[in-house]
Coordinates of C-alpha atoms in Angstrom, one line a residue:
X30 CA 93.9 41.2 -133.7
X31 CA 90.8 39.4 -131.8
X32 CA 90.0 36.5 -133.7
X33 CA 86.6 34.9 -132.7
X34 CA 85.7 31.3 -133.1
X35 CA 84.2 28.7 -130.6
X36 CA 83.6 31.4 -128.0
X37 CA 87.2 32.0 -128.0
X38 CA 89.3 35.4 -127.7
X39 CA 92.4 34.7 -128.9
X40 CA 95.3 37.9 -128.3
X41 CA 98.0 39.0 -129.9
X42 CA 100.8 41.0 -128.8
X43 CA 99.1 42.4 -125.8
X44 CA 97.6 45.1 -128.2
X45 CA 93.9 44.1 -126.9
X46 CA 92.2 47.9 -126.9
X47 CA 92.6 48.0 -130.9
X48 CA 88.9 48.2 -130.7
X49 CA 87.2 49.7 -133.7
X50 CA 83.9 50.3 -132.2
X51 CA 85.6 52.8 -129.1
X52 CA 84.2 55.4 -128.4
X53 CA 86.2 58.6 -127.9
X54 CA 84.7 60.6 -124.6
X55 CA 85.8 63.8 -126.9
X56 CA 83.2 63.0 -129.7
X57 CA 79.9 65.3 -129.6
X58 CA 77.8 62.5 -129.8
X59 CA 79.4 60.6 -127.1
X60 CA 77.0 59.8 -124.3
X61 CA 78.3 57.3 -121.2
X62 CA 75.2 55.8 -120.4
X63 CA 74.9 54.6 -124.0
X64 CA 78.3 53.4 -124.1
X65 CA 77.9 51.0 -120.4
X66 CA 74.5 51.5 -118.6
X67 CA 75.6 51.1 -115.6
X68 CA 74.6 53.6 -112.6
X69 CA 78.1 53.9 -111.2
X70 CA 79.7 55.9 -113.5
X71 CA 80.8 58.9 -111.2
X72 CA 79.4 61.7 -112.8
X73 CA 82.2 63.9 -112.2
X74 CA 84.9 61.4 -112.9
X75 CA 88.5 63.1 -113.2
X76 CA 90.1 62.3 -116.7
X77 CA 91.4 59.5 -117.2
X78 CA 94.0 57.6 -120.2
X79 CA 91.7 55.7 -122.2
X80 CA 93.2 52.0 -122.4
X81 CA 94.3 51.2 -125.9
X82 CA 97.9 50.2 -125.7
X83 CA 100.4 51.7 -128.5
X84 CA 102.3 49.1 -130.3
X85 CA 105.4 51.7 -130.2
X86 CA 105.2 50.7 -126.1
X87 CA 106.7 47.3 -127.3
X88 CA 108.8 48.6 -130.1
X89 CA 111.7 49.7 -127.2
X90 CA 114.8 47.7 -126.6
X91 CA 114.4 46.9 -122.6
X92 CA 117.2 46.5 -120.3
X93 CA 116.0 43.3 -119.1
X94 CA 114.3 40.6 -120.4
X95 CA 110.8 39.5 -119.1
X96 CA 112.0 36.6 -117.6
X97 CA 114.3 38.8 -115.4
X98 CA 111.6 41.1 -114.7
X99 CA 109.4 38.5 -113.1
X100 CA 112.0 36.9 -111.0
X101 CA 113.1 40.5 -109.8
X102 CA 109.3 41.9 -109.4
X103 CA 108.7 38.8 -107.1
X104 CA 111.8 39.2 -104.5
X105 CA 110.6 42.9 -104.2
X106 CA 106.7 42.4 -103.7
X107 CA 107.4 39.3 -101.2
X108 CA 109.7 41.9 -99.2
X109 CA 106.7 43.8 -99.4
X110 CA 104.3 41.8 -98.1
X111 CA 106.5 41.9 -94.8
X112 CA 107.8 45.4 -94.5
X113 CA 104.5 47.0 -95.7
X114 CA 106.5 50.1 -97.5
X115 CA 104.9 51.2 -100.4
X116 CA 107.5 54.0 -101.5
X117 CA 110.2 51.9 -100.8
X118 CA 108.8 49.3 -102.9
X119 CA 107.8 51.5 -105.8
X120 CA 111.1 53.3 -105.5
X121 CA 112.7 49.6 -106.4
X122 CA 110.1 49.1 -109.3
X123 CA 111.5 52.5 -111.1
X124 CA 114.8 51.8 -110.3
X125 CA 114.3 48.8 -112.7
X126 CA 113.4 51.2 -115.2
X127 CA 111.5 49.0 -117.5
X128 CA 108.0 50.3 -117.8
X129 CA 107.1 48.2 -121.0
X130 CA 106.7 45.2 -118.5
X131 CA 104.9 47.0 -115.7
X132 CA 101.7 45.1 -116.5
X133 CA 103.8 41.8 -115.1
X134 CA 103.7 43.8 -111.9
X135 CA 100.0 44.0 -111.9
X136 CA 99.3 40.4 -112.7
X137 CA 101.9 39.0 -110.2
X138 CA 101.1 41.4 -107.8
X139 CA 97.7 40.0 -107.2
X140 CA 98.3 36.4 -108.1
X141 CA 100.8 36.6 -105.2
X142 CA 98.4 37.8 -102.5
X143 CA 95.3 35.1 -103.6
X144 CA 97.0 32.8 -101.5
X145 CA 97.2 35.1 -98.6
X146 CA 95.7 36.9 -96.4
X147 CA 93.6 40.0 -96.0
X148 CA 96.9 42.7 -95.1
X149 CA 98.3 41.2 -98.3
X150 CA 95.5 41.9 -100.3
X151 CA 94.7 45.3 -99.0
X152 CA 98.6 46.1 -99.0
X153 CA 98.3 45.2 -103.0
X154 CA 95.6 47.5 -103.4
X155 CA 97.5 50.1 -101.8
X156 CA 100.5 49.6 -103.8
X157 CA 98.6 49.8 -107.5
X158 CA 96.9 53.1 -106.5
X159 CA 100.0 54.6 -105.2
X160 CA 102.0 53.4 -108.6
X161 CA 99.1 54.8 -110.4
X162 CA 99.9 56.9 -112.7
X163 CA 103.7 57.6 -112.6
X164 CA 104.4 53.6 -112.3
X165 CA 101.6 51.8 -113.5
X166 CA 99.5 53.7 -116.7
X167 CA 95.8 52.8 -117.0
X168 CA 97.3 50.7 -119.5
X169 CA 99.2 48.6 -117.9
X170 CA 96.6 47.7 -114.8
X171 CA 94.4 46.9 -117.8
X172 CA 96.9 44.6 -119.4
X173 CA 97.5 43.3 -116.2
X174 CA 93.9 42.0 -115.1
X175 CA 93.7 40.2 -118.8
X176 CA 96.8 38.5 -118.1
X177 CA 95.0 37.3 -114.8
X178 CA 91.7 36.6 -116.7
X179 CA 94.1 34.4 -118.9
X180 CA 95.3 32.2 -116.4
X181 CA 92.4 32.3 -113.6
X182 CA 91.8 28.6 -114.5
X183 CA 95.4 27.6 -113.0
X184 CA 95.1 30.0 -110.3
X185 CA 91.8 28.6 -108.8
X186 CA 93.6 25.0 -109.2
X187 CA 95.5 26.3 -105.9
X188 CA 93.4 29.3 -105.1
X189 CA 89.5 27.9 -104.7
X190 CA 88.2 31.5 -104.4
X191 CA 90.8 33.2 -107.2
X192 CA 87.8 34.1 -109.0
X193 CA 85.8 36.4 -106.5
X194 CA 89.1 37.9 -105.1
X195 CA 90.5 39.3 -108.7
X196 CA 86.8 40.6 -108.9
X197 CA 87.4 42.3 -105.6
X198 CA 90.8 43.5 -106.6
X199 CA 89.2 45.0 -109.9
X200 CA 86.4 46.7 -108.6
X201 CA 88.9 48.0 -105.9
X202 CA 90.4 49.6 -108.9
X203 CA 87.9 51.4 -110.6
X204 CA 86.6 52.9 -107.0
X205 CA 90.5 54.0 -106.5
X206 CA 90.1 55.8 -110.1
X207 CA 93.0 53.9 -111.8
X208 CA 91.0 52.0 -114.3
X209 CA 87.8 53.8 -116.0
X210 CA 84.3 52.2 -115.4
X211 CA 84.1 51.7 -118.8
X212 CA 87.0 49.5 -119.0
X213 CA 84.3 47.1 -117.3
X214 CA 81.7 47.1 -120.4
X215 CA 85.0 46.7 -123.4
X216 CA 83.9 44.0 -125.4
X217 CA 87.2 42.3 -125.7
X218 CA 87.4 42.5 -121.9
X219 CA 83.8 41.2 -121.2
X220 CA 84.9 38.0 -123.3
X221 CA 88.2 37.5 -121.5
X222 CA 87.4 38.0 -118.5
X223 CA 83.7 36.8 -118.1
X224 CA 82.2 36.3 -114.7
X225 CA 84.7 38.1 -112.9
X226 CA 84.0 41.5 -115.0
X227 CA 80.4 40.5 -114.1
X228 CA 81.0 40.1 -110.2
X229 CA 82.6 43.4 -110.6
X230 CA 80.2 45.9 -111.7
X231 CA 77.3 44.2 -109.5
X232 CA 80.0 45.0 -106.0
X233 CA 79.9 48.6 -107.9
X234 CA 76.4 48.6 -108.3
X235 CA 75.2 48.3 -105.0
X236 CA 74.8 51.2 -102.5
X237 CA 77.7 52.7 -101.1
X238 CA 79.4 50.3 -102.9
X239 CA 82.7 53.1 -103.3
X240 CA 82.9 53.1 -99.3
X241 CA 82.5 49.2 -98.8
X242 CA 85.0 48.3 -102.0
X243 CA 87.6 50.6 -99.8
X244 CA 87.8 48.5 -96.7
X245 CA 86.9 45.3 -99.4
X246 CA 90.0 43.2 -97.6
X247 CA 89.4 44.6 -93.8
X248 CA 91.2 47.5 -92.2
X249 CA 94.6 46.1 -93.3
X250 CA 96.0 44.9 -90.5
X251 CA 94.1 41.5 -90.9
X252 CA 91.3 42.8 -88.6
X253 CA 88.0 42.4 -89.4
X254 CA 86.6 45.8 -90.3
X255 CA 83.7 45.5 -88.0
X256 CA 86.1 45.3 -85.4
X257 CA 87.7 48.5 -85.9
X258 CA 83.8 49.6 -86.1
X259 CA 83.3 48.7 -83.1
X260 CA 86.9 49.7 -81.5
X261 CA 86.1 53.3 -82.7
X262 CA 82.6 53.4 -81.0
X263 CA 84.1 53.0 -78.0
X264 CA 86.5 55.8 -78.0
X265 CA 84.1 57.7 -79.2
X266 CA 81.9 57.4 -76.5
X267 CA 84.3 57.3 -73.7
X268 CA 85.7 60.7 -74.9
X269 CA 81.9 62.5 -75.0
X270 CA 82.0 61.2 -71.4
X271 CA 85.2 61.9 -70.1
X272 CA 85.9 65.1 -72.9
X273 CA 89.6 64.1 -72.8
X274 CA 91.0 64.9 -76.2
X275 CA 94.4 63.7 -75.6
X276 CA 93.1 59.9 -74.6
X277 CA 90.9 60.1 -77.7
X278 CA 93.8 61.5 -79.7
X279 CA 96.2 58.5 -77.9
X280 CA 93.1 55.8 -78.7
X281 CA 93.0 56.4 -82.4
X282 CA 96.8 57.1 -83.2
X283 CA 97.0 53.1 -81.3
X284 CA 94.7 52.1 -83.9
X285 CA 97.4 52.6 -86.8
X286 CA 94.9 52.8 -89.6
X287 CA 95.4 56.2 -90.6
X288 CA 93.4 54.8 -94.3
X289 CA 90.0 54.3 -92.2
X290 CA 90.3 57.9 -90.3
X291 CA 87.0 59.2 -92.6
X292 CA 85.2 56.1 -90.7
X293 CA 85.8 58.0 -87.5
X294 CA 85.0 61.2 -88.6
X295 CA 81.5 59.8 -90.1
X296 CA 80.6 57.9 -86.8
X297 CA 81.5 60.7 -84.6
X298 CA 79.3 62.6 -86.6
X299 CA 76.5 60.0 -86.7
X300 CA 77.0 59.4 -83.0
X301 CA 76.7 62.5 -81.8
X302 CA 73.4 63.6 -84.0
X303 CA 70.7 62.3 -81.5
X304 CA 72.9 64.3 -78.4
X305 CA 72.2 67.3 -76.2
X306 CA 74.1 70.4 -78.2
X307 CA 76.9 70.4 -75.7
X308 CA 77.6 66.9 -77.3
X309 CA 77.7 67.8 -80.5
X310 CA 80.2 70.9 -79.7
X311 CA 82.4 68.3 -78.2
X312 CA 82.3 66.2 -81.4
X313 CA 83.6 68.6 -83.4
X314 CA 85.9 69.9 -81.4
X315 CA 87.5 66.6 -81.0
X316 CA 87.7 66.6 -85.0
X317 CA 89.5 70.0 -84.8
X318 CA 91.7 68.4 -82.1
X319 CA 93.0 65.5 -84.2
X320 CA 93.2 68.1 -87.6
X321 CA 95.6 70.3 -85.2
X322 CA 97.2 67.3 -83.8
X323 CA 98.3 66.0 -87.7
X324 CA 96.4 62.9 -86.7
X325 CA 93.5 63.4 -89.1
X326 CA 93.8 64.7 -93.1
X327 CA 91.7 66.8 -94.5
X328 CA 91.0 64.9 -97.6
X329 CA 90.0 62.4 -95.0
X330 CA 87.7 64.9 -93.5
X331 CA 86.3 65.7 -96.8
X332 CA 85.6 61.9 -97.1
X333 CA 84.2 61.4 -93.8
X334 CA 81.7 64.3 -94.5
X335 CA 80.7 62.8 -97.9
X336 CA 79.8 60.0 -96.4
X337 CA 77.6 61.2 -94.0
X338 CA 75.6 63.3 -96.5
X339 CA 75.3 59.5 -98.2
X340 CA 73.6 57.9 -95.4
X341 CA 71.4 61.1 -94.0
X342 CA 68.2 59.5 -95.5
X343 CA 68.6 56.6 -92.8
X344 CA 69.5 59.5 -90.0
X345 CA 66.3 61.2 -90.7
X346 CA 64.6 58.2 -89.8
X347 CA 65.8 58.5 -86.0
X348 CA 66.5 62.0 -85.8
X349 CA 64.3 64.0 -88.0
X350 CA 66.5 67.1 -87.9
X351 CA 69.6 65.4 -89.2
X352 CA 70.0 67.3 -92.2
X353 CA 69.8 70.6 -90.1
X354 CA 72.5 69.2 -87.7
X355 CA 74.6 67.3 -90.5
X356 CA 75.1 71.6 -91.9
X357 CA 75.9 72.7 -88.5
X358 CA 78.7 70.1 -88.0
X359 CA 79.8 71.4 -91.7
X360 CA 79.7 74.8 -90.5
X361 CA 81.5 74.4 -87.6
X362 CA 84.0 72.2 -89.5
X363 CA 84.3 75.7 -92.1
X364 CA 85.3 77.7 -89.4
X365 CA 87.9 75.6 -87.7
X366 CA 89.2 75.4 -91.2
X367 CA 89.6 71.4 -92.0
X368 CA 86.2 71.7 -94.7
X369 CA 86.7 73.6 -97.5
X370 CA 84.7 77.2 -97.5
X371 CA 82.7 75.6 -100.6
X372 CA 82.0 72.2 -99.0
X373 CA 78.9 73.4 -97.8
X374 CA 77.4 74.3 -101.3
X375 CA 79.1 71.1 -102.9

């Protein structure tokens, strides 16, 4: 159980959701602004595991004892951080086949990139949202980041900035939808893992804080993101000047950040809002383009195009038609078949 005294938290087995205040999400008189308060709560949140661990989870014989699991975990994740190959790193995780101690993966996961540097971090990021949910339950990433809160103190003896970063990682998670929000306001959680949980929901309570926490450690590649920014602006505007889709095409694939592809999609947008009509055409033709050419996804697309509706108040502000434009460039998008017929009246 939790026993307080001093200030203290003190855990047992690992059991730390046993909460008797929870609040089931299925009771009538459950509201989610009562139970957290806090604004970024996505109203249309897909379900989600709650995070209360079942004792049975521990009550398993596992092939291999923790201490092997550590050591094992740590030779795949450091062959990780070179060869950058999720699958084939999650494919070594199951073949382990000990899910009881997937939590250890969390916690060393992240305490292995503090040190390192901004591709390591973003590559960890990458790998807990791929694992999630087959590998890693809600659960376990829960478990996980109490584990770190646990042993922050000896982590910042080495890592000056341990604190900020595991805020970074867990707000990174709840924008990637594999921990709820409400994990955030539990109370055990609040005590254990204190400033960080704090640091957390104010980077999710700031504007556009979902499309900011994505890029949180850089494009990936160790590049600065404003980099890429500006990298992208360029091919943009060399292509609505020399309309050559297959050097625009050849620009972006040399880019090899197929994760920030709805940041090109949003800027050629944005770009192109305050041009003659032709302009515009050519914009979204040049969208269709790198659909056709396998370059762009749709679910990128769809991204892209959310995130322009997001910043159309500022658009207005230079271009009062923007809203009118910002439906053609979803209409056109319809019709060469990368938006969804009912994006428009999303």
């Amino acid at each position: 159980g939790k026993n307080k005294g001093n200030g203290k938290v003190t855990i047992d087995d690992g059991s730390t959701y046993q909460d008797p205040a929870y609040i089931d999400e299925h009771d009538p008189n459950y509201d989610s602004e009562e139970e957290t308060g806090f604004e970024y709560i996505p109203s249309a949140s897909p379900p989600r595991n709650d995070y209360h661990v079942s004792r049975a989870d521990f009550a398993k014989p596992t092939p291999m004892s923790l201490q092997e699991y550590k050591s094992k975990i740590e030779k795949i994740l450091e062959e990780y951080f070179v060869s950058g190959e999720v699958e084939e790193t999650l494919r070594s995780v199951t073949e382990m086949a000990v899910i009881e101690f997937s939590y250890e993966l969390v916690k060393r996961s992240v305490s292995m990139a503090l040190d390192k540097g901004f591709r390591e971090k973003e590559l960890i990021s990458q790998l807990l949202s791929a694992a999630y949910p087959e590998i890693l339950s809600t659960n376990m990433i829960g478990k996980g980041f109490e584990r770190l809160f646990e042993i922050v103190d000896e982590l910042e003896k080495d890592v000056p900035t341990a604190r900020d970063d595991i805020s970074t990682f867990l707000a990174r998670a709840v924008v990637d939808e594999v921990l709820p929000p409400a994990f955030l306001s539990d109370i055990v959680v609040c005590n254990l893992g204190g400033e960080i949980v704090e640091h957390a929901k104010r980077m999710l309570s700031r504007d556009h804080s979902g499309a900011k926490l994505e890029h949180a450690w850089g494009p990936g590649d160790g590049r600065p993101v404003e980099d890429l920014k500006v990298a992208v602006d360029q091919l943009l505007q060399e292509y609505l000047m020399s309309r050559q889709l297959d050097e625009a095409c050849r620009c972006i694939r040399e880019l090899k950040e197929p994760q920030f592809h709805h940041e090109i999609v949003k800027r050629a947008i944005c770009m192109a809002m305050d041009k003659p009509e032709d302009q515009r055409q050519a914009m979204s033709s040049l969208l269709a383009f790198l659909v056709a050419e396998d370059l762009l996804s749709t679910q990128q697309c769809v991204k892209g195009f959310k995130r322009v509706r997001e910043v159309v108040g500022d658009l207005v502000l230079d271009t009062p038609t923007a809203p009118v434009l910002v439906a053609e460039f979803e209409a056109r998008a319809i019709q060469d078949g990368f938006l969804p017929v009912d994006f428009a009246t999303s």
